[in-house]
Structure formats: structure tokens, C-alpha cells
Amino acid sequence: MLDRLTQQPPDALLALIKLYDADPRADKIDLGVGVYRTGQGDTPVFGAIKAAEAKLVAEQNSKAYLGPEGDMGFVHALMPYILGDDPTRGGRIDGMQTPGGTGAVRLAAALAQRSGISRVLMGTPSWPNHAQILADLGLELVTFQHANADGSADLDALKAALAGAGEGDAVLLHGCCHNPTGIDYTPAQWDEIAAVLGNSKVLPIVDLAYQGLGEGLEEDAYGARVVIAAVPEALIAYSCDKNFGLYRDRVGALYVYAKDSEELGRVLSNGHALARAAWSMPPDHGAAAVRLVLEDKTTTAQWLDELDQMRTRIRQVREALGQAGSAGTLDLTPYARQQGMFAMLPLTKEQIQALREDHAVYMAGSGRINVAGLTLGNLPKFIAALASVTA
């Protein structure tokens, strides 16, 4: 039976990593891998996480199972940051831990499907794994254009997609720091989106994977909060990969906003059943570290400071790109207005190959770049390389 399986293509980013590692040029630039990097090119463990891990090692007295819901102390500790001063909305919101943001998106889609959803609306381009998850579940994907040519979000395309949707449909929205474009909806646009959803039967699924890396923790949560205020029910998939630096520890959560507390219990019971069948229980270590960070005022302040430093560095790089004005035929000014770690460059495959072969600049074949891979030191080389391949 197994001989019927066909060979699958290798992961393109993993292949890019190998090419980058094999490149002997000292001035090579890696803009492919989606992890935050300091100005020195490092992806460090947060000091606040290290402090929490030290406490965890000293005080944790068991590795026994927690159950499919995971560490509920972790789940609840995050809620004020995501949802504000009334995080449970009168007992209508609760959540469960998941293996990273990917696990949260997968569980949200599976839960939506179990409730009767058969189609999911999604702006493109989007994070590639979104479409893969939906396809694996057998959900129909309905796409619409996410961005305009001027680097702004295409609100009209989203509204048109929602106008053609109804009961049995869900819409998947990036909460902030859109991956791969960096093009977010403005607060005014989120207000319009919320109003449309409030008059619709479409189920909102908000993927909030980069909170704190755009304009700030509060600002980045605006979209999710205004949508929840307008609709009777919604799902929020959350990731701690970037804003706690816990990539390989797989730390995420799924939050359910239900019509009432009774429905909330039923929905979460289905979430627990789906999780039990998929991964039994999520990994504990990273979530426990986040919980300990947020339970202590000192480590919370340390985490907020570290997150602020990350956001400031990303903003500095974006502003420097914008100030450069142009590179060859590319207008760089829109990138200063965009948010988060990622941006899309409108380059051909041949231009991307030339950047890699002639200038040692590595990026995804789609044109997505990790802005955090740039520094004020390597930015002039990057801009010159862009000018060379687009001249």
C-alpha cells in the first residue's frame, strides 16, 4: 500500500536554508527564514523566558499529563493582553492550549468544520500553511485579493467576498502584521469589517500570530477585539512563537467566543475531543514558561521591554527602507507604512535568482522577505542589489 504514495516536493524554505549555509560569501543576507533577528543576526531566547525556565526547573515537581486543554493558567494569563479589561466577556470567552499557532489554526478550522462550516474565505497571498490546512481538512477555499497595488489593504475585495457569503461560511483574517505582505487593515477598516460581519452569518476566524510586533500590544489586538464586539461568535488562533521567541517549543492557544456560557462549554468540549484525537495534549514547557513570566511583575516588565526592543528595531528597518525612496524600478516607500516582520517584493523568479547568485541575497521564491533579516549595516547592500536586478 505504501508504494502508492508519490514523492512530495521538499520544503522550499528548508532548501533555501541549505543553499544559504553552503554559500561562502561573508556578506550574504538571509531574508528567507521567518524568525526575528537582532541587529547582530541572532535569534536569542528572551531573558524573561530564561528566568521563567530557571524557576520552572527549580520548582516543577511533575511531568504528568495535563489533558487536551493544556495549561489553563497559561491560557488565562494571555487573555487580558489579547482581549482587554473584560477578557471573558461575561463568561462567553475561554480557550485551550495548542501546539503553536499552527495547531490553533488547525483546531479552529476543524472546529468550524464540525459546526457545519464548509467554505472558508481568505485573502491572498496568505501564509502558505493556511491553504494546506484547509485542503487537508477538505474545506473549500474561496480567495479574494488582500492588497492593492499601492501597498494598502483591499477592503473592497473583502467586503465583496463577504457579500457573497453566508451561513456555512467562515472568513480567515490576519489579526495584525500580515504574513506575507505586512499590509494590515487600518482601525477604520477594521470598524467597517466588524460592521459587515455583525450583519452576516459568516464565522470570523482571526489568526493573531504576531501581537506586539506591529504598533504595540493594544493596537495589534484592535481588529480581534472590534470583531468580537460586533458578532455573536468567533474563533481566535494565537501564537507565542514570535512575541515570546518560543518557535521550537510550539506554544499557542485557541480562544472561543460563544453566544453564551452554555454554548461555550459545548464548543470547548468538541475542541478537547478534536485535540485528543490529533495530539492528545500540547507540549507543556513553553506554555508553563509563558505563564510564569506573566504571573510575575518583574518578568512581565522584562518581557514587555524585550518585545518593545524587537518592535522598535523592525520599525527602524522599515523606516530606513522608506527613506531610501526607491531601488531601481521598485518604490520602497510603502514598506515604511506596513507592519511586522514580513513584506512582499514584486520580483520575477529570474530577479530573485539573480539576487541569490550575484548578490548573496536569499529570499523566498514568492518574493516574501523577512524584514528582521535586514540591519542598518546590510541595508545599503540590499538596496543596491535590488537596484541592480530591477534596472
Coordinates of N, CA, C and O in Angstrom, one line a residue, residues 28-94:
K28 N 26.7 37.6 2.8 CA 25.4 37.1 2.4 C 24.3 37.5 3.4 O 24.6 37.8 4.6
I29 N 23.1 37.6 2.9 CA 22.0 38.1 3.6 C 20.8 37.1 3.6 O 20.4 36.7 2.5
D30 N 20.3 36.7 4.7 CA 19.2 35.7 4.8 C 17.9 36.4 5.1 O 17.7 36.9 6.2
L31 N 17.1 36.5 4.1 CA 15.7 37.1 4.3 C 14.6 36.1 4.2 O 13.5 36.5 4.0
G32 N 15.0 34.8 4.2 CA 14.0 33.8 3.9 C 13.4 33.2 5.2 O 12.1 33.1 5.2
V33 N 14.1 32.8 6.2 CA 13.6 32.2 7.3 C 12.8 33.1 8.2 O 13.3 34.2 8.5
G34 N 11.6 32.7 8.6 CA 10.7 33.6 9.3 C 10.9 33.7 10.8 O 9.9 33.4 11.6
V35 N 12.0 34.0 11.2 CA 12.3 34.2 12.7 C 12.8 35.6 12.9 O 13.5 36.2 12.0
Y36 N 12.6 36.2 14.1 CA 13.1 37.5 14.4 C 14.6 37.4 14.6 O 15.1 36.4 15.1
R37 N 15.3 38.4 14.1 CA 16.8 38.5 14.3 C 17.1 39.9 14.9 O 16.5 40.9 14.5
T38 N 18.1 39.9 15.7 CA 18.6 41.2 16.2 C 19.5 41.8 15.2 O 19.7 41.3 14.1
G39 N 20.0 43.0 15.5 CA 20.9 43.7 14.6 C 22.2 43.0 14.3 O 22.9 43.2 13.4
Q40 N 22.5 42.0 15.2 CA 23.7 41.1 15.0 C 23.4 39.8 14.3 O 24.2 39.0 14.2
G41 N 22.1 39.6 14.0 CA 21.7 38.4 13.2 C 21.3 37.2 14.1 O 21.2 36.1 13.6
D42 N 21.2 37.5 15.4 CA 20.9 36.4 16.3 C 19.3 36.3 16.6 O 18.6 37.2 16.4
T43 N 18.9 35.1 17.0 CA 17.5 34.8 17.4 C 17.6 34.4 18.9 O 17.6 33.2 19.1
P44 N 17.8 35.3 19.8 CA 18.0 34.9 21.2 C 16.8 34.4 21.9 O 15.7 34.7 21.6
V45 N 17.0 33.7 23.0 CA 16.0 33.3 24.0 C 15.7 34.6 24.8 O 16.7 35.2 25.3
F46 N 14.5 34.9 25.0 CA 14.2 36.1 25.8 C 14.8 35.9 27.2 O 14.7 34.8 27.8
G47 N 15.3 37.0 27.8 CA 15.7 37.0 29.2 C 14.6 36.6 30.1 O 14.8 35.9 31.1
A48 N 13.4 37.1 29.9 CA 12.2 36.8 30.7 C 11.9 35.3 30.7 O 11.6 34.7 31.7
I49 N 12.1 34.7 29.5 CA 11.8 33.3 29.4 C 12.9 32.5 30.1 O 12.6 31.5 30.8
K50 N 14.1 32.9 30.0 CA 15.2 32.2 30.7 C 15.0 32.2 32.2 O 15.2 31.3 32.9
A51 N 14.5 33.4 32.7 CA 14.2 33.5 34.1 C 13.1 32.6 34.5 O 13.2 31.9 35.6
A52 N 12.1 32.5 33.7 CA 10.9 31.6 34.0 C 11.3 30.2 33.9 O 10.9 29.3 34.7
E53 N 12.2 29.8 32.9 CA 12.6 28.4 32.8 C 13.5 28.0 34.0 O 13.4 26.9 34.4
A54 N 14.3 28.9 34.5 CA 15.1 28.6 35.7 C 14.2 28.3 36.9 O 14.4 27.3 37.6
K55 N 13.1 29.1 37.0 CA 12.2 28.8 38.1 C 11.4 27.5 37.8 O 11.1 26.8 38.8
L56 N 11.1 27.3 36.6 CA 10.4 26.0 36.3 C 11.2 24.8 36.6 O 10.7 23.8 37.2
V57 N 12.5 24.8 36.3 CA 13.4 23.7 36.6 C 13.5 23.5 38.1 O 13.5 22.4 38.6
A58 N 13.5 24.6 38.8 CA 13.7 24.5 40.3 C 12.4 24.1 41.0 O 12.5 23.3 42.0
E59 N 11.3 24.4 40.4 CA 10.0 24.2 41.2 C 9.1 23.2 40.6 O 8.2 22.7 41.4
Q60 N 9.2 22.9 39.4 CA 8.2 21.9 38.8 C 8.5 20.5 39.4 O 9.6 20.0 39.4
N61 N 7.4 19.9 39.9 CA 7.6 18.6 40.6 C 7.0 17.5 39.9 O 6.9 16.3 40.4
S62 N 6.4 17.7 38.7 CA 5.8 16.5 38.0 C 5.8 16.8 36.5 O 5.7 18.0 36.1
K63 N 5.9 15.8 35.7 CA 5.7 15.8 34.2 C 4.4 15.1 33.8 O 4.3 14.6 32.7
A64 N 3.5 14.9 34.8 CA 2.3 14.2 34.5 C 1.4 14.9 33.4 O 1.6 16.1 33.2
Y65 N 0.5 14.1 32.8 CA -0.4 14.7 31.8 C -1.2 15.8 32.3 O -1.6 15.8 33.5
L66 N -1.5 16.8 31.5 CA -2.4 17.9 31.9 C -3.8 17.7 31.2 O -4.8 18.3 31.7
G67 N -3.9 17.0 30.1 CA -5.2 16.9 29.4 C -5.1 17.6 28.1 O -4.2 18.4 27.9
P68 N -6.1 17.4 27.3 CA -6.1 18.1 26.0 C -6.2 19.6 26.0 O -5.9 20.3 25.1
E69 N -6.7 20.1 27.1 CA -6.9 21.6 27.2 C -5.5 22.3 27.6 O -5.4 23.5 27.4
G70 N -4.5 21.5 28.0 CA -3.2 22.1 28.3 C -3.2 22.8 29.6 O -3.9 22.6 30.5
D71 N -2.3 23.8 29.7 CA -2.1 24.6 30.8 C -3.0 25.8 30.8 O -2.8 26.8 30.2
M72 N -4.1 25.7 31.6 CA -5.1 26.7 31.6 C -4.7 28.0 32.3 O -5.2 29.1 32.0
G73 N -3.7 27.9 33.2 CA -3.1 29.1 33.7 C -2.4 29.9 32.6 O -2.6 31.2 32.6
F74 N -1.8 29.3 31.7 CA -1.2 30.0 30.5 C -2.3 30.6 29.7 O -2.2 31.8 29.3
V75 N -3.3 29.8 29.4 CA -4.4 30.3 28.5 C -5.0 31.6 29.1 O -5.3 32.5 28.4
H76 N -5.3 31.5 30.4 CA -6.0 32.7 31.0 C -5.0 33.9 31.3 O -5.5 35.0 31.2
A77 N -3.7 33.6 31.5 CA -2.8 34.7 31.7 C -2.7 35.6 30.4 O -2.4 36.8 30.5
L78 N -2.8 35.0 29.2 CA -2.7 35.7 28.0 C -4.0 36.6 27.7 O -3.9 37.6 27.0
M79 N -5.1 36.2 28.2 CA -6.4 36.8 27.8 C -6.5 38.3 28.0 O -7.0 39.0 27.1
P80 N -6.0 38.9 29.1 CA -6.1 40.3 29.2 C -5.3 41.1 28.1 O -5.7 42.1 27.7
Y81 N -4.2 40.5 27.7 CA -3.4 41.1 26.6 C -4.1 41.0 25.3 O -4.0 41.9 24.4
I82 N -4.8 39.9 25.0 CA -5.5 39.7 23.8 C -6.8 40.4 23.7 O -7.2 41.1 22.7
L83 N -7.5 40.3 24.8 CA -8.9 40.7 24.8 C -9.3 41.9 25.6 O -10.4 42.4 25.6
G84 N -8.3 42.5 26.4 CA -8.6 43.7 27.2 C -9.1 43.5 28.6 O -8.9 42.4 29.2
D85 N -9.7 44.5 29.1 CA -10.1 44.6 30.5 C -11.2 43.6 30.9 O -11.3 43.2 32.1
D86 N -12.0 43.2 30.0 CA -13.1 42.2 30.2 C -12.9 41.0 29.4 O -13.6 40.7 28.4
P87 N -11.8 40.2 29.7 CA -11.4 39.2 28.8 C -12.4 38.0 28.5 O -12.3 37.4 27.5
T88 N -13.2 37.8 29.5 CA -14.2 36.6 29.3 C -15.5 37.1 28.7 O -16.3 36.2 28.3
R89 N -15.7 38.4 28.6 CA -16.9 39.0 28.0 C -18.1 38.3 28.7 O -19.1 37.9 28.1
G90 N -18.1 38.4 30.1 CA -19.2 37.9 30.8 C -19.4 36.4 30.8 O -20.5 35.9 30.9
G91 N -18.2 35.7 30.7 CA -18.3 34.2 30.6 C -18.5 33.6 29.3 O -18.8 32.4 29.1
R92 N -18.3 34.4 28.2 CA -18.6 34.0 26.8 C -17.3 33.6 26.1 O -17.3 33.1 25.0
I93 N -16.1 33.8 26.7 CA -14.8 33.5 26.1 C -14.0 32.7 27.0 O -13.8 32.9 28.2
D94 N -13.5 31.6 26.4 CA -12.4 30.8 27.1 C -11.6 30.1 26.0 O -11.9 30.3 24.8

